[in-house]
Short mmCIF file of C-alpha atoms in Angstrom, two decimals:
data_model
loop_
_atom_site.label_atom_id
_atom_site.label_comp_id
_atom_site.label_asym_id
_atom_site.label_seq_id
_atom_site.Cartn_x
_atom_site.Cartn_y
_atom_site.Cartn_z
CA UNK A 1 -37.68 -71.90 49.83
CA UNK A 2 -35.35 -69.53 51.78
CA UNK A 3 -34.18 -66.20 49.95
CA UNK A 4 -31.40 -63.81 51.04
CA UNK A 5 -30.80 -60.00 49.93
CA UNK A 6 -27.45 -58.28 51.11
CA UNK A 7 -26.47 -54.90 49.83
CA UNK A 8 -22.26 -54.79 49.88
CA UNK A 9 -20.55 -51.18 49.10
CA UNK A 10 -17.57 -51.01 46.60
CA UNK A 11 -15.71 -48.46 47.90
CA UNK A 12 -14.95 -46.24 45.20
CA UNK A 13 -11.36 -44.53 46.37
CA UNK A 14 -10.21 -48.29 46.78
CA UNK A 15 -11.11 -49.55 43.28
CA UNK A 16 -10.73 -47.06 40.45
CA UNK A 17 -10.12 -49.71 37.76
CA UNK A 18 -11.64 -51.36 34.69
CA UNK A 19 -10.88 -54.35 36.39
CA UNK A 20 -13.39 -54.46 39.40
CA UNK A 21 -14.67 -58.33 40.39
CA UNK A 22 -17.53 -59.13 42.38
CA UNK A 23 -17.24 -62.60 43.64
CA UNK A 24 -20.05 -64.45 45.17
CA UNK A 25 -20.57 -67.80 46.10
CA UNK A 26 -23.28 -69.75 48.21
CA UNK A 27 -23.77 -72.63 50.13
CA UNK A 28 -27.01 -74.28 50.87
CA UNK A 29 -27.51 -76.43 54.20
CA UNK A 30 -27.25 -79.77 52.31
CA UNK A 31 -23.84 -78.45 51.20
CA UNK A 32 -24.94 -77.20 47.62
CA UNK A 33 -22.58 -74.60 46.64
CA UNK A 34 -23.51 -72.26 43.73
CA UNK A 35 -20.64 -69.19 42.54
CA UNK A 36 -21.26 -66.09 40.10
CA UNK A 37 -19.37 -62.64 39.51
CA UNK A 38 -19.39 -59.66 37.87
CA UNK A 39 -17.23 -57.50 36.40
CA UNK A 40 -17.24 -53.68 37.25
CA UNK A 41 -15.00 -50.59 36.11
CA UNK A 42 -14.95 -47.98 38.28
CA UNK A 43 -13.80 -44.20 37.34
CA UNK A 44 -13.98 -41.40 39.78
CA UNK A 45 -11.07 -39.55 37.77
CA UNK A 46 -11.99 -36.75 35.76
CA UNK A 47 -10.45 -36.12 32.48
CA UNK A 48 -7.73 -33.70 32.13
CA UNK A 49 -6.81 -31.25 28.64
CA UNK A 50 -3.84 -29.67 27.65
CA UNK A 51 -3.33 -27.20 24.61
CA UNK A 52 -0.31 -26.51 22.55
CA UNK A 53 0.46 -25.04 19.34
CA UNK A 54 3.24 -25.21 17.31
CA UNK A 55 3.91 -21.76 17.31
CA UNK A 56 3.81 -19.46 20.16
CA UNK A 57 5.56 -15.76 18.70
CA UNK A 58 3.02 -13.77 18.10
CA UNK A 59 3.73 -10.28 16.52
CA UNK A 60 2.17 -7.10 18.11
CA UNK A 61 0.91 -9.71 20.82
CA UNK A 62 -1.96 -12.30 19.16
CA UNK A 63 -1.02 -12.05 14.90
CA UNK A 64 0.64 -14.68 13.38
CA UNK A 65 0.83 -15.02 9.53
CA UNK A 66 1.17 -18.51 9.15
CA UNK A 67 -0.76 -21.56 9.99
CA UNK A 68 -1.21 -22.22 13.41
CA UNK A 69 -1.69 -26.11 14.52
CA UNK A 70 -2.92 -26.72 18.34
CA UNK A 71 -2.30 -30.27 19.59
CA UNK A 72 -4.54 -31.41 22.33
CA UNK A 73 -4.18 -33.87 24.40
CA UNK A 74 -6.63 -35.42 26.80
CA UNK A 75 -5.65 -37.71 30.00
CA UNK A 76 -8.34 -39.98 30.43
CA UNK A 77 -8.62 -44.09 30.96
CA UNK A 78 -12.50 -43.92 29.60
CA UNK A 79 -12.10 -41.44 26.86
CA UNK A 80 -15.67 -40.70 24.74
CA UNK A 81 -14.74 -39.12 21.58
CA UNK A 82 -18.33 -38.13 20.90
CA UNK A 83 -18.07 -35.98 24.17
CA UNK A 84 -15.68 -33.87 23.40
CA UNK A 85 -16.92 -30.10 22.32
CA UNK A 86 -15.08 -27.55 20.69
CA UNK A 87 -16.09 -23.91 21.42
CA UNK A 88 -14.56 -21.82 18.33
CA UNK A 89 -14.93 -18.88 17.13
CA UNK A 90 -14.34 -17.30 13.87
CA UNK A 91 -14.87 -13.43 12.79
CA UNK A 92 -14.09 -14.25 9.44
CA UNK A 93 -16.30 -17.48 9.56
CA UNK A 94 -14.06 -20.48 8.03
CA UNK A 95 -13.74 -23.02 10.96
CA UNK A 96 -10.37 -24.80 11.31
CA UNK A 97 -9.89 -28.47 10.55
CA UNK A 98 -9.71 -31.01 13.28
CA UNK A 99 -7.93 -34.41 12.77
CA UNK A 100 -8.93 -37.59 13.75
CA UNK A 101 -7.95 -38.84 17.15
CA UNK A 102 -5.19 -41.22 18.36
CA UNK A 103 -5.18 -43.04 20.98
CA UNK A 104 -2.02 -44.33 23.48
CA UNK A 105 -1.52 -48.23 24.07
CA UNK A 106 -2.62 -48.15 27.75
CA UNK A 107 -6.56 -46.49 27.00
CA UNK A 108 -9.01 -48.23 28.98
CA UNK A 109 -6.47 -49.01 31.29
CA UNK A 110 -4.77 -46.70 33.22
CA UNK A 111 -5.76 -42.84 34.12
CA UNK A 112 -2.76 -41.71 32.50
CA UNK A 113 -3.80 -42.54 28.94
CA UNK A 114 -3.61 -39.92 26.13
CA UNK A 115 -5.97 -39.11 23.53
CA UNK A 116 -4.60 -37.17 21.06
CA UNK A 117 -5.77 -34.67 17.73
CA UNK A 118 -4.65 -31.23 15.92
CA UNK A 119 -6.72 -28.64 15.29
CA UNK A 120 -5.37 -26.53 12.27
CA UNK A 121 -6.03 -22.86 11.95
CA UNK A 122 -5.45 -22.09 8.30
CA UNK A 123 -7.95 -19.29 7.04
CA UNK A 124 -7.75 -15.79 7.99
CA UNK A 125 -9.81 -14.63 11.07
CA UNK A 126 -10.07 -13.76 14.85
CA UNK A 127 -9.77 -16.85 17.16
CA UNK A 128 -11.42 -17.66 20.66
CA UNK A 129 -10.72 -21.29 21.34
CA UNK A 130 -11.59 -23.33 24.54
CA UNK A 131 -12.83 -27.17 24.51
CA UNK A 132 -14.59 -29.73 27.21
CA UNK A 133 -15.03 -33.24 27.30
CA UNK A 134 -17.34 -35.93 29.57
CA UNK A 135 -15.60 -39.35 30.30
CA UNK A 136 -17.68 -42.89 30.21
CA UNK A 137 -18.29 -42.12 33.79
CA UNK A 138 -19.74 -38.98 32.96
CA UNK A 139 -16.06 -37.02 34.63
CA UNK A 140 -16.61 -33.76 33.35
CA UNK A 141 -13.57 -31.54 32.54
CA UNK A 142 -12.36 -28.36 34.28
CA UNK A 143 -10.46 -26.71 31.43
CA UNK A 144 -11.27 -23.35 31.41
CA UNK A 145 -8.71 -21.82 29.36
CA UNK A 146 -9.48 -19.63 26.15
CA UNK A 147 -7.13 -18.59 23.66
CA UNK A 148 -7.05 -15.37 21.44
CA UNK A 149 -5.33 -14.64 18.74
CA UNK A 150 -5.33 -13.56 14.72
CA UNK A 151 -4.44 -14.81 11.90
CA UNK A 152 -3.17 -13.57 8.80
CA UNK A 153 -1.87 -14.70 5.79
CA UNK A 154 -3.04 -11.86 3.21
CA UNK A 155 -1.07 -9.14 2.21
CA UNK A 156 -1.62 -5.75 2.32
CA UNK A 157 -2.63 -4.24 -1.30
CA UNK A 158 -2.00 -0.85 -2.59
CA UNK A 159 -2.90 1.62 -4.77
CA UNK A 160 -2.20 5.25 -6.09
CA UNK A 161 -4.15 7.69 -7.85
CA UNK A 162 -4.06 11.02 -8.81
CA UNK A 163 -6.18 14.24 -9.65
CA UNK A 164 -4.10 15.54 -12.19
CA UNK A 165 -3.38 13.32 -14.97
CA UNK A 166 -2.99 15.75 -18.06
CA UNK A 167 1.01 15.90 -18.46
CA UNK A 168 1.90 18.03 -21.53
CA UNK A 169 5.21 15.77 -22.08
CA UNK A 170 4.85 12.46 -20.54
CA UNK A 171 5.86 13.34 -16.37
CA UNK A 172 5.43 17.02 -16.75
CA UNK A 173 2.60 18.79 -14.90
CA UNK A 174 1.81 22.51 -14.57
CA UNK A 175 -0.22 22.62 -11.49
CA UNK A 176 -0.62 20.50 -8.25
CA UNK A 177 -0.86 17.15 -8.04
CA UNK A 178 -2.13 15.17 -5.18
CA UNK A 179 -1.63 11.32 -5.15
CA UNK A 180 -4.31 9.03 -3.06
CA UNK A 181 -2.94 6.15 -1.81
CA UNK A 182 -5.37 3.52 -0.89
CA UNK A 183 -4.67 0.63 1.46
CA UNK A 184 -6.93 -2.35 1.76
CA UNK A 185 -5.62 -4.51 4.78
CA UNK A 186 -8.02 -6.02 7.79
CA UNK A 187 -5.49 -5.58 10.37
CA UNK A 188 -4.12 -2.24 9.18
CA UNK A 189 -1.04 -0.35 10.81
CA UNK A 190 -0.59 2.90 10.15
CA UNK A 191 3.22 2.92 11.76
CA UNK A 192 4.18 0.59 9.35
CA UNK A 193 3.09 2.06 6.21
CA UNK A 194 6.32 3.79 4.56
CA UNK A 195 6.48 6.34 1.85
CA UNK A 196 9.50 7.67 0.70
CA UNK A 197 9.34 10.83 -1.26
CA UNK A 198 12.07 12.61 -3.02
CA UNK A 199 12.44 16.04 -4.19
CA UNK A 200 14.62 17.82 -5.97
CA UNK A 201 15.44 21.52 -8.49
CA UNK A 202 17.87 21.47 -10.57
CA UNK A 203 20.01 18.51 -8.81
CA UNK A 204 19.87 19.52 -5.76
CA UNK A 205 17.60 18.48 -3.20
CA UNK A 206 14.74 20.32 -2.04
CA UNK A 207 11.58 19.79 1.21
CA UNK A 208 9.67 17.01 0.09
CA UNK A 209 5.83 16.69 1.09
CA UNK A 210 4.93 13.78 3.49
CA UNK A 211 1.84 11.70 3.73
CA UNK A 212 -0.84 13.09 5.63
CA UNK A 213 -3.70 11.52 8.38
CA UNK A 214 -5.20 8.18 7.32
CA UNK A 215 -9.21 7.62 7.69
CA UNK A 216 -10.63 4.07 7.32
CA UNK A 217 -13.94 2.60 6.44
CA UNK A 218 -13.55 -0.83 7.15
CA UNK A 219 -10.36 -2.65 5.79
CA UNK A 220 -10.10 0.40 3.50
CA UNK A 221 -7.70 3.18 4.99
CA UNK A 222 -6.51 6.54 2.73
CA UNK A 223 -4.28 8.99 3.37
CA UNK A 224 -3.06 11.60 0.29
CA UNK A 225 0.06 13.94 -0.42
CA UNK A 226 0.35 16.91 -2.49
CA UNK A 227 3.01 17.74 -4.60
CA UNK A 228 2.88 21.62 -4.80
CA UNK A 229 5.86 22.96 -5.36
CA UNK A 230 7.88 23.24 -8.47
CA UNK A 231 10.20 20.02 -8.45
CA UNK A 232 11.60 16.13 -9.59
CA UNK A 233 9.67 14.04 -7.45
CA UNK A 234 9.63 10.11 -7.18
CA UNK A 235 7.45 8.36 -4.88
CA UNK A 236 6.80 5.04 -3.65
CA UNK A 237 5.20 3.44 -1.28
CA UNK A 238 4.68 -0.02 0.96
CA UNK A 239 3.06 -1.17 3.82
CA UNK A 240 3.30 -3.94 6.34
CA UNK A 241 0.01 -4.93 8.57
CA UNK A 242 0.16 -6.20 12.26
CA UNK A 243 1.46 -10.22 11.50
CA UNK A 244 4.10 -8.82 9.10
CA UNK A 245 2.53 -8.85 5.79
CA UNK A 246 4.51 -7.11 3.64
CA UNK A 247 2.80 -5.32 0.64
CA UNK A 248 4.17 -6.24 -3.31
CA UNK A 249 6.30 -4.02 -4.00
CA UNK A 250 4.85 -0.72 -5.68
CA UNK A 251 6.74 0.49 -8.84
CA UNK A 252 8.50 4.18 -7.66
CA UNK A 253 6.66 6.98 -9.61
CA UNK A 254 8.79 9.55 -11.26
CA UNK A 255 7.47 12.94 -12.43
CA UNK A 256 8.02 16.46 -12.39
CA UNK A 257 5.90 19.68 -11.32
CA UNK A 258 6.34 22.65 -12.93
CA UNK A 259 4.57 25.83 -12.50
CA UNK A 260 6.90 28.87 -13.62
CA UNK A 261 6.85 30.31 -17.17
CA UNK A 262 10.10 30.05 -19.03
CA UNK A 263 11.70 33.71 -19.50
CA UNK A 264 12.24 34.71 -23.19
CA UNK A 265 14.43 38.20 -24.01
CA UNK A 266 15.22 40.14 -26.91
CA UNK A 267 18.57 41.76 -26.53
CA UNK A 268 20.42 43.75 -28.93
CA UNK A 269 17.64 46.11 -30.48
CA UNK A 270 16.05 48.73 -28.59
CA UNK A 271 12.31 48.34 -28.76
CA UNK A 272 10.46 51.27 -31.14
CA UNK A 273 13.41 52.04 -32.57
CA UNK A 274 15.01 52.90 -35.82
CA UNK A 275 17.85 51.46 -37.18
CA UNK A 276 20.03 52.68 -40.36
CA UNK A 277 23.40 50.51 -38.96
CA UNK A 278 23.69 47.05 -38.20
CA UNK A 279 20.50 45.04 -37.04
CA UNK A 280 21.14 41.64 -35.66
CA UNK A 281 18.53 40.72 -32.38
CA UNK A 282 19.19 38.01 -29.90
CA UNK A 283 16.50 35.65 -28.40
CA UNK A 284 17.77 34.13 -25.18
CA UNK A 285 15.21 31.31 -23.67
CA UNK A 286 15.92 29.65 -20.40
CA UNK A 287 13.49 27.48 -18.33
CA UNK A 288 14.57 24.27 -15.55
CA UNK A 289 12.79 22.21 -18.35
CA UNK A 290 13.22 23.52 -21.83
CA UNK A 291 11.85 21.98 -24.78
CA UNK A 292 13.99 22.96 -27.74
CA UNK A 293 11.09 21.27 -30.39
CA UNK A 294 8.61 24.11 -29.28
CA UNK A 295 10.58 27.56 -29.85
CA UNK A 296 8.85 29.47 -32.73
CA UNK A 297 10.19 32.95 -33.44
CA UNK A 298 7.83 35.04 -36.52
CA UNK A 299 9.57 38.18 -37.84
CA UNK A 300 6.63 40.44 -39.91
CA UNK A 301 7.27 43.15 -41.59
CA UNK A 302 4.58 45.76 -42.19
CA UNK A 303 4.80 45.92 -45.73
CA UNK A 304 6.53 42.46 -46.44
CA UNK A 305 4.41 40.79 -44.20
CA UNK A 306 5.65 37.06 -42.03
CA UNK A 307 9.62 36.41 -43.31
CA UNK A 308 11.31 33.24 -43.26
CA UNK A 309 13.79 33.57 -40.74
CA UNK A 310 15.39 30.56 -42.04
CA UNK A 311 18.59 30.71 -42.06
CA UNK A 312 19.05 34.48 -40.77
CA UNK A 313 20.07 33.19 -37.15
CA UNK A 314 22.56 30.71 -35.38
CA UNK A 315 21.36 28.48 -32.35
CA UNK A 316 22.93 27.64 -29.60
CA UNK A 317 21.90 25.48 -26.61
CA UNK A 318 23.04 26.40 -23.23
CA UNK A 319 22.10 24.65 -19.52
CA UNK A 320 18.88 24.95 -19.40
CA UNK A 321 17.47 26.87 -22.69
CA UNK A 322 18.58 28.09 -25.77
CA UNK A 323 20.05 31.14 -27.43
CA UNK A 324 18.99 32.46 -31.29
CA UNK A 325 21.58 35.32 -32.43
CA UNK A 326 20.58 36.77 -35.90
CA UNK A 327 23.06 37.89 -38.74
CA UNK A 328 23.11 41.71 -39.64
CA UNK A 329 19.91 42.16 -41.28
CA UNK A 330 20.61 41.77 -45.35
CA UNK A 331 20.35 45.09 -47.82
CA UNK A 332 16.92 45.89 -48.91
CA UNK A 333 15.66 44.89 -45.65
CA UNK A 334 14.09 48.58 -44.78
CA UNK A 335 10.29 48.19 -42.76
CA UNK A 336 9.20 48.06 -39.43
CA UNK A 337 8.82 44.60 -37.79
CA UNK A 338 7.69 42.88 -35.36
CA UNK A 339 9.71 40.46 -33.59
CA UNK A 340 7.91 37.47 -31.56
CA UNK A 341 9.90 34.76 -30.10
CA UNK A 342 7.34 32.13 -28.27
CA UNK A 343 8.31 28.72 -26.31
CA UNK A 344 6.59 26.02 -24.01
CA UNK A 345 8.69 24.24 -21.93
CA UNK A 346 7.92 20.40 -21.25
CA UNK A 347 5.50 21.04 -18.54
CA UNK A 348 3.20 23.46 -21.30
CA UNK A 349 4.17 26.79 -19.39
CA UNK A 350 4.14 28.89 -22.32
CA UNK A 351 5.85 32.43 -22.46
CA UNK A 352 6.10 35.13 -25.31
CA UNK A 353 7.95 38.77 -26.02
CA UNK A 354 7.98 41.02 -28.83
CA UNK A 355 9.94 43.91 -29.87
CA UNK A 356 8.95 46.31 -32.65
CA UNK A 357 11.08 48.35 -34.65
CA UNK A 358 12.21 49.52 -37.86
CA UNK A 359 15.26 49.65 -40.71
CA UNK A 360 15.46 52.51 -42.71
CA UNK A 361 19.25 52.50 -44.26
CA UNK A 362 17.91 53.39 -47.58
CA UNK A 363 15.70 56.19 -45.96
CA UNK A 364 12.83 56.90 -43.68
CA UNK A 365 10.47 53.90 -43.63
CA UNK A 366 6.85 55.16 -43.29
CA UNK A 367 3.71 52.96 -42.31
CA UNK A 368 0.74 55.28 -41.61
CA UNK A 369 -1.22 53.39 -38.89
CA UNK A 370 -1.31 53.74 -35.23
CA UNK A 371 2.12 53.20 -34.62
CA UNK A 372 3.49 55.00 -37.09
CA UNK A 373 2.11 57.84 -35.79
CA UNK A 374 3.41 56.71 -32.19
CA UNK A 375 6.81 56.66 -33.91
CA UNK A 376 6.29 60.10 -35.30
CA UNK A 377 5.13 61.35 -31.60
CA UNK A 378 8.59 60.14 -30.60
CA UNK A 379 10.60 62.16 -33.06
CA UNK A 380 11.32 59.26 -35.94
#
């Protein structure tokens, strides 16, 4: 018994194919012939990957608000699906969804077949993505490409508060008032936060206040104005993050500051004086923001103590305030009053004057107490 071993090379570079055949076939020295063969598949070709994604805008250079789908596509003729690896990363933690894969009609056959899945990037977060993959032959891959980017489908959310809630009239305040507005928004931008702010006295339009710095603590970022000066203000307020969130729209604010006391006069009687002639006082009352419901006026006389001024006066309104002109003071009228006309405009500035004096037609009116003698001191 005779026994042969040969060792034959398959030169690689000449047969990359599935479809290598080893042929043998032996003859004895009788003439005995015996055949066998073996089939081979050769790969020396390493797998190639290509990334694309459906979209490729990016706002302020790596946000997008929408999903983002990557297709990727590997060229390989001995594709393993279990060797491909997916390096992502998430700062927000939800990993995207990967599809199954697909697979062209010439796999296993040529080096140009295609293997084919999405990778969907739905959730919120800060991307890194890369991938490898190891063929049948154990090719590895030389994709070394990572991609960076944001996404962001969450609105910004606002809100306003204030220090000063305690309006005498619904909208009216008599000191400052200094509105907090508080953003919550991961990818924040300050640039594209807009506050419009109107201010006006009287109808005409006055310096408004602007926002001022912001400071954040995380997704929260607050910035605050103060509304100081006496004026109708409105006030609203949106903002619009790095992938073009826009806020909901915040309802505009209306309100008014007011600081100054209305002005209240007595004309047409000389304080401390004595009258014996006609006797009929005006009460003029003027503020930006009158309130004609809160006007009291108490006339007390020293002996005939509080009289009801009802129907002793005429009112009339003007612009901004109101003007009370009493009749001639009726026969047996004579004693010294006091005359007190009050009023708090919307806002609750409240403002008050008196006059004192006296009506003697029917004689000297006498009242012995401290001002009496005052009078008295001044010749009456």
């Amino acid at each position: 018994m005779q026994s042969l071993v040969k060792n034959e090379t398959v030169t690689a570079s000449l047969n990359n194919s599935n479809d290598v055949e080893i042929y043998v076939k032996v003859v004895d020295n009788a003439g005995h012939e015996t055949e066998a063969t073996k089939d081979l598949k050769i790969d020396i070709t390493h797998p190639t990957i290509a990334v694309t994604y459906d979209l490729n805008t990016p706002l302020n250079e790596r946000y997008y608000k929408d999903v983002r789908t990557a297709t990727v596509v590997v060229t390989e003729r001995n594709f393993d699906e279990s060797a491909v690896r997916f390096n992502i990363t998430n700062t927000d933690g939800t990993q995207p969804a990967i599809s199954g894969w697909t697979h062209s009609a010439n796999a296993g056959v040529s080096d140009d077949a295609t293997h084919t899945c999405q990778v969907t990037f739905a959730a919120d977060g800060d991307y890194t993505f890369t991938l490898e993959t190891t063929d049948l032959a154990g090719n590895a891959s030389s994709y070394n490409r990572v991609d960076d980017f944001t996404i962001d489908r969450t609105v910004p959310t606002i809100q306003v508060s204030y220090d000063n809630n305690s309006a005498a009239t619904p909208g009216y305040f008599n000191a400052n008032r200094t509105a907090t507005v508080t953003v919550n928004e991961h990818n924040f931008n300050a640039a594209e936060v807009n506050a419009q702010i109107t201010a006006a006295l009287q109808g005409s339009g006055v310096a408004a206040p602007g926002l001022g710095g912001w400071s954040t603590n995380g997704d929260v970022h607050t910035a605050s104005v103060t509304f100081s000066a006496d004026a109708d203000y409105t006030f609203t307020i949106s903002a619009t993050d790095l992938a073009s969130n826009v806020s909901d729209p915040y309802a505009t604010e209306s309100f008014t500051v007011d600081q100054t006391k209305p002005t209240v006069e007595i004309t047409n009687i000389e304080d401390r004086s004595a009258n014996n002639g006609e006797v009929a006082p005006v009460i003029t009352l003027n503020d930006i923001n009158f309130d004609s419901g809160k006007t009291v006026v108490h006339l007390t006389g020293a002996n005939k103590g509080e009289v009801d001024t009802t129907g002793m006066y005429t009112s009339t309104a003007s612009n901004k305030g109101q003007t009370l002109t009493f009749y001639n003071f009726k026969e047996n009228m004579d004693d010294i009053y006091t005359l007190t006309a009050e009023t708090t405009d919307k806002a609750g500035n409240q403002y008050s004057t008196s006059k004192i004096f006296s009506v003697n037609r029917d004689g000297s009116t006498y009242l012995y107490d401290d001002y009496t003698e005052e009078l008295i001191k001044n010749g009456y």
